[in-house]
């Protein structure tokens, strides 16, 4: 989460890949309180234990994110 804060503080777009949607939504809410509602942070659900989930998440990120820097 600290890396997310660093990236957001520099104006980066952050895509979180997490298994738990509720925890991710809460984290996004906290980050938007800290950095403002315009903080560019989103969430893609992914379970590393399920290969289909990993593939679906990768497809979504590749479709939604034109360039990945880090």
mmCIF file of N, CA and C in Angstrom:
data_model
loop_
_atom_site.group_PDB
_atom_site.id
_atom_site.type_symbol
_atom_site.label_atom_id
_atom_site.label_comp_id
_atom_site.label_asym_id
_atom_site.label_seq_id
_atom_site.Cartn_x
_atom_site.Cartn_y
_atom_site.Cartn_z
ATOM 1 N N UNK A 1 0.824 -1.190 0.000
ATOM 2 C CA UNK A 1 0.000 0.000 0.000
ATOM 3 C C UNK A 1 0.869 1.256 0.000
ATOM 4 N N UNK A 2 2.026 1.167 0.594
ATOM 5 C CA UNK A 2 2.903 2.343 0.629
ATOM 6 C C UNK A 2 3.381 2.709 -0.769
ATOM 7 N N UNK A 3 3.649 1.714 -1.595
ATOM 8 C CA UNK A 3 4.050 1.989 -2.981
ATOM 9 C C UNK A 3 2.926 2.711 -3.713
ATOM 10 N N UNK A 4 1.694 2.318 -3.453
ATOM 11 C CA UNK A 4 0.543 2.989 -4.062
ATOM 12 C C UNK A 4 0.531 4.460 -3.677
ATOM 13 N N UNK A 5 0.787 4.753 -2.413
ATOM 14 C CA UNK A 5 0.818 6.148 -1.951
ATOM 15 C C UNK A 5 1.914 6.945 -2.665
ATOM 16 N N UNK A 6 3.067 6.335 -2.828
ATOM 17 C CA UNK A 6 4.169 7.023 -3.509
ATOM 18 C C UNK A 6 3.780 7.325 -4.950
ATOM 19 N N UNK A 7 3.251 6.332 -5.645
ATOM 20 C CA UNK A 7 2.855 6.541 -7.043
ATOM 21 C C UNK A 7 1.776 7.616 -7.160
ATOM 22 N N UNK A 8 0.760 7.556 -6.296
ATOM 23 C CA UNK A 8 -0.310 8.552 -6.355
ATOM 24 C C UNK A 8 0.210 9.947 -6.029
ATOM 25 N N UNK A 9 1.149 10.041 -5.107
ATOM 26 C CA UNK A 9 1.699 11.354 -4.754
ATOM 27 C C UNK A 9 2.437 11.979 -5.930
ATOM 28 N N UNK A 10 2.870 11.150 -6.868
ATOM 29 C CA UNK A 10 3.568 11.640 -8.060
ATOM 30 C C UNK A 10 2.630 11.772 -9.258
ATOM 31 N N UNK A 11 1.317 11.585 -9.018
ATOM 32 C CA UNK A 11 0.331 11.764 -10.073
ATOM 33 C C UNK A 11 0.139 10.569 -10.986
ATOM 34 N N UNK A 12 0.628 9.417 -10.577
ATOM 35 C CA UNK A 12 0.520 8.220 -11.416
ATOM 36 C C UNK A 12 -0.883 7.624 -11.357
ATOM 37 N N UNK A 13 -1.180 6.851 -12.373
ATOM 38 C CA UNK A 13 -2.388 6.028 -12.375
ATOM 39 C C UNK A 13 -2.008 4.690 -11.753
ATOM 40 N N UNK A 14 -2.833 4.214 -10.814
ATOM 41 C CA UNK A 14 -2.552 2.960 -10.122
ATOM 42 C C UNK A 14 -3.712 1.994 -10.340
ATOM 43 N N UNK A 15 -3.380 0.784 -10.767
ATOM 44 C CA UNK A 15 -4.366 -0.289 -10.889
ATOM 45 C C UNK A 15 -3.979 -1.362 -9.879
ATOM 46 N N UNK A 16 -4.840 -1.565 -8.893
ATOM 47 C CA UNK A 16 -4.585 -2.584 -7.878
ATOM 48 C C UNK A 16 -5.172 -3.910 -8.347
ATOM 49 N N UNK A 17 -4.430 -4.975 -8.182
ATOM 50 C CA UNK A 17 -4.897 -6.327 -8.492
ATOM 51 C C UNK A 17 -5.024 -7.073 -7.177
ATOM 52 N N UNK A 18 -6.264 -7.315 -6.756
ATOM 53 C CA UNK A 18 -6.513 -7.929 -5.453
ATOM 54 C C UNK A 18 -7.629 -8.955 -5.555
ATOM 55 N N UNK A 19 -7.654 -9.842 -4.578
ATOM 56 C CA UNK A 19 -8.668 -10.894 -4.539
ATOM 57 C C UNK A 19 -9.976 -10.408 -3.929
ATOM 58 N N UNK A 20 -9.903 -9.556 -2.925
ATOM 59 C CA UNK A 20 -11.079 -9.171 -2.158
ATOM 60 C C UNK A 20 -11.602 -7.807 -2.609
ATOM 61 N N UNK A 21 -12.765 -7.816 -3.239
ATOM 62 C CA UNK A 21 -13.343 -6.582 -3.778
ATOM 63 C C UNK A 21 -13.715 -5.594 -2.674
ATOM 64 N N UNK A 22 -14.243 -6.095 -1.561
ATOM 65 C CA UNK A 22 -14.645 -5.198 -0.471
ATOM 66 C C UNK A 22 -13.438 -4.482 0.134
ATOM 67 N N UNK A 23 -12.359 -5.218 0.364
ATOM 68 C CA UNK A 23 -11.152 -4.599 0.914
ATOM 69 C C UNK A 23 -10.544 -3.614 -0.078
ATOM 70 N N UNK A 24 -10.623 -3.942 -1.352
ATOM 71 C CA UNK A 24 -10.092 -3.034 -2.374
ATOM 72 C C UNK A 24 -10.896 -1.748 -2.423
ATOM 73 N N UNK A 25 -12.215 -1.867 -2.353
ATOM 74 C CA UNK A 25 -13.068 -0.673 -2.355
ATOM 75 C C UNK A 25 -12.763 0.199 -1.143
ATOM 76 N N UNK A 26 -12.569 -0.422 0.008
ATOM 77 C CA UNK A 26 -12.230 0.336 1.218
ATOM 78 C C UNK A 26 -10.872 1.013 1.065
ATOM 79 N N UNK A 27 -9.917 0.318 0.484
ATOM 80 C CA UNK A 27 -8.589 0.908 0.272
ATOM 81 C C UNK A 27 -8.672 2.095 -0.678
ATOM 82 N N UNK A 28 -9.463 1.958 -1.741
ATOM 83 C CA UNK A 28 -9.629 3.064 -2.692
ATOM 84 C C UNK A 28 -10.282 4.253 -2.000
ATOM 85 N N UNK A 29 -11.297 3.996 -1.180
ATOM 86 C CA UNK A 29 -11.939 5.086 -0.429
ATOM 87 C C UNK A 29 -10.925 5.809 0.454
ATOM 88 N N UNK A 30 -10.099 5.045 1.153
ATOM 89 C CA UNK A 30 -9.079 5.652 2.023
ATOM 90 C C UNK A 30 -8.077 6.469 1.216
ATOM 91 N N UNK A 31 -7.649 5.931 0.086
ATOM 92 C CA UNK A 31 -6.687 6.651 -0.755
ATOM 93 C C UNK A 31 -7.300 7.924 -1.325
ATOM 94 N N UNK A 32 -8.580 7.872 -1.681
ATOM 95 C CA UNK A 32 -9.241 9.069 -2.205
ATOM 96 C C UNK A 32 -9.446 10.107 -1.113
ATOM 97 N N UNK A 33 -9.622 9.679 0.120
ATOM 98 C CA UNK A 33 -9.689 10.634 1.227
ATOM 99 C C UNK A 33 -8.330 11.297 1.430
ATOM 100 N N UNK A 34 -7.281 10.516 1.263
ATOM 101 C CA UNK A 34 -5.930 11.025 1.473
ATOM 102 C C UNK A 34 -5.454 11.904 0.321
ATOM 103 N N UNK A 35 -5.752 11.498 -0.924
ATOM 104 C CA UNK A 35 -5.228 12.190 -2.102
ATOM 105 C C UNK A 35 -6.287 12.955 -2.889
ATOM 106 N N UNK A 36 -7.535 12.887 -2.460
ATOM 107 C CA UNK A 36 -8.612 13.571 -3.152
ATOM 108 C C UNK A 36 -9.376 12.610 -4.053
ATOM 109 N N UNK A 37 -10.601 12.994 -4.354
ATOM 110 C CA UNK A 37 -11.467 12.107 -5.139
ATOM 111 C C UNK A 37 -10.957 11.886 -6.554
ATOM 112 N N UNK A 38 -10.062 12.746 -7.012
ATOM 113 C CA UNK A 38 -9.499 12.585 -8.349
ATOM 114 C C UNK A 38 -8.284 11.662 -8.373
ATOM 115 N N UNK A 39 -7.942 11.059 -7.236
ATOM 116 C CA UNK A 39 -6.823 10.107 -7.209
ATOM 117 C C UNK A 39 -7.106 9.013 -8.233
ATOM 118 N N UNK A 40 -6.171 8.784 -9.105
ATOM 119 C CA UNK A 40 -6.361 7.863 -10.226
ATOM 120 C C UNK A 40 -5.985 6.443 -9.804
ATOM 121 N N UNK A 41 -6.890 5.827 -9.050
ATOM 122 C CA UNK A 41 -6.660 4.472 -8.553
ATOM 123 C C UNK A 41 -7.897 3.621 -8.827
ATOM 124 N N UNK A 42 -7.679 2.456 -9.402
ATOM 125 C CA UNK A 42 -8.761 1.527 -9.708
ATOM 126 C C UNK A 42 -8.376 0.131 -9.228
ATOM 127 N N UNK A 43 -9.292 -0.795 -9.412
ATOM 128 C CA UNK A 43 -9.127 -2.144 -8.895
ATOM 129 C C UNK A 43 -9.579 -3.161 -9.934
ATOM 130 N N UNK A 44 -8.804 -4.223 -10.080
ATOM 131 C CA UNK A 44 -9.182 -5.373 -10.892
ATOM 132 C C UNK A 44 -9.104 -6.591 -9.982
ATOM 133 N N UNK A 45 -10.194 -7.341 -9.928
ATOM 134 C CA UNK A 45 -10.212 -8.513 -9.059
ATOM 135 C C UNK A 45 -9.400 -9.645 -9.687
ATOM 136 N N UNK A 46 -8.562 -10.276 -8.856
ATOM 137 C CA UNK A 46 -7.723 -11.367 -9.328
ATOM 138 C C UNK A 46 -7.355 -12.263 -8.151
ATOM 139 N N UNK A 47 -7.461 -13.565 -8.371
ATOM 140 C CA UNK A 47 -7.044 -14.551 -7.376
ATOM 141 C C UNK A 47 -5.881 -15.333 -7.969
ATOM 142 N N UNK A 48 -4.696 -15.169 -7.403
ATOM 143 C CA UNK A 48 -3.503 -15.832 -7.931
ATOM 144 C C UNK A 48 -3.600 -17.353 -7.900
ATOM 145 N N UNK A 49 -4.496 -17.895 -7.088
ATOM 146 C CA UNK A 49 -4.651 -19.343 -7.001
ATOM 147 C C UNK A 49 -5.514 -19.909 -8.128
ATOM 148 N N UNK A 50 -6.126 -19.023 -8.918
ATOM 149 C CA UNK A 50 -7.025 -19.455 -9.991
ATOM 150 C C UNK A 50 -6.495 -18.901 -11.312
ATOM 151 N N UNK A 51 -5.965 -19.781 -12.146
ATOM 152 C CA UNK A 51 -5.339 -19.350 -13.393
ATOM 153 C C UNK A 51 -6.296 -18.559 -14.275
ATOM 154 N N UNK A 52 -7.551 -18.960 -14.345
ATOM 155 C CA UNK A 52 -8.528 -18.227 -15.148
ATOM 156 C C UNK A 52 -8.723 -16.801 -14.656
ATOM 157 N N UNK A 53 -8.655 -16.620 -13.352
ATOM 158 C CA UNK A 53 -8.771 -15.290 -12.763
ATOM 159 C C UNK A 53 -7.578 -14.422 -13.151
ATOM 160 N N UNK A 54 -6.398 -15.016 -13.143
ATOM 161 C CA UNK A 54 -5.182 -14.287 -13.522
ATOM 162 C C UNK A 54 -5.258 -13.884 -14.993
ATOM 163 N N UNK A 55 -5.697 -14.799 -15.829
ATOM 164 C CA UNK A 55 -5.819 -14.494 -17.261
ATOM 165 C C UNK A 55 -6.845 -13.396 -17.514
ATOM 166 N N UNK A 56 -7.983 -13.483 -16.837
ATOM 167 C CA UNK A 56 -9.019 -12.464 -17.004
ATOM 168 C C UNK A 56 -8.526 -11.097 -16.535
ATOM 169 N N UNK A 57 -7.816 -11.065 -15.427
ATOM 170 C CA UNK A 57 -7.280 -9.803 -14.917
ATOM 171 C C UNK A 57 -6.250 -9.229 -15.883
ATOM 172 N N UNK A 58 -5.395 -10.082 -16.415
ATOM 173 C CA UNK A 58 -4.385 -9.617 -17.373
ATOM 174 C C UNK A 58 -5.046 -9.034 -18.614
ATOM 175 N N UNK A 59 -6.074 -9.693 -19.107
ATOM 176 C CA UNK A 59 -6.800 -9.189 -20.275
ATOM 177 C C UNK A 59 -7.419 -7.835 -19.976
ATOM 178 N N UNK A 60 -8.040 -7.707 -18.805
ATOM 179 C CA UNK A 60 -8.677 -6.430 -18.433
ATOM 180 C C UNK A 60 -7.641 -5.316 -18.340
ATOM 181 N N UNK A 61 -6.523 -5.584 -17.699
ATOM 182 C CA UNK A 61 -5.484 -4.558 -17.573
ATOM 183 C C UNK A 61 -4.953 -4.173 -18.951
ATOM 184 N N UNK A 62 -4.685 -5.147 -19.788
ATOM 185 C CA UNK A 62 -4.177 -4.849 -21.132
ATOM 186 C C UNK A 62 -5.181 -4.054 -21.956
ATOM 187 N N UNK A 63 -6.474 -4.317 -21.755
ATOM 188 C CA UNK A 63 -7.516 -3.570 -22.467
ATOM 189 C C UNK A 63 -7.663 -2.144 -21.941
ATOM 190 N N UNK A 64 -7.504 -1.965 -20.624
ATOM 191 C CA UNK A 64 -7.796 -0.681 -19.978
ATOM 192 C C UNK A 64 -6.597 0.247 -19.820
ATOM 193 N N UNK A 65 -5.400 -0.302 -19.834
ATOM 194 C CA UNK A 65 -4.207 0.496 -19.542
ATOM 195 C C UNK A 65 -3.321 0.541 -20.783
ATOM 196 N N UNK A 66 -3.198 1.719 -21.398
ATOM 197 C CA UNK A 66 -2.433 1.811 -22.647
ATOM 198 C C UNK A 66 -0.931 1.604 -22.476
ATOM 199 N N UNK A 67 -0.392 1.925 -21.290
ATOM 200 C CA UNK A 67 1.044 1.786 -21.072
ATOM 201 C C UNK A 67 1.304 1.463 -19.599
ATOM 202 N N UNK A 68 2.179 0.498 -19.359
ATOM 203 C CA UNK A 68 2.541 0.124 -17.994
ATOM 204 C C UNK A 68 3.992 0.518 -17.772
ATOM 205 N N UNK A 69 4.218 1.364 -16.762
ATOM 206 C CA UNK A 69 5.566 1.859 -16.476
ATOM 207 C C UNK A 69 6.271 1.065 -15.391
ATOM 208 N N UNK A 70 5.553 0.598 -14.409
ATOM 209 C CA UNK A 70 6.211 -0.091 -13.285
ATOM 210 C C UNK A 70 5.409 -1.282 -12.847
#
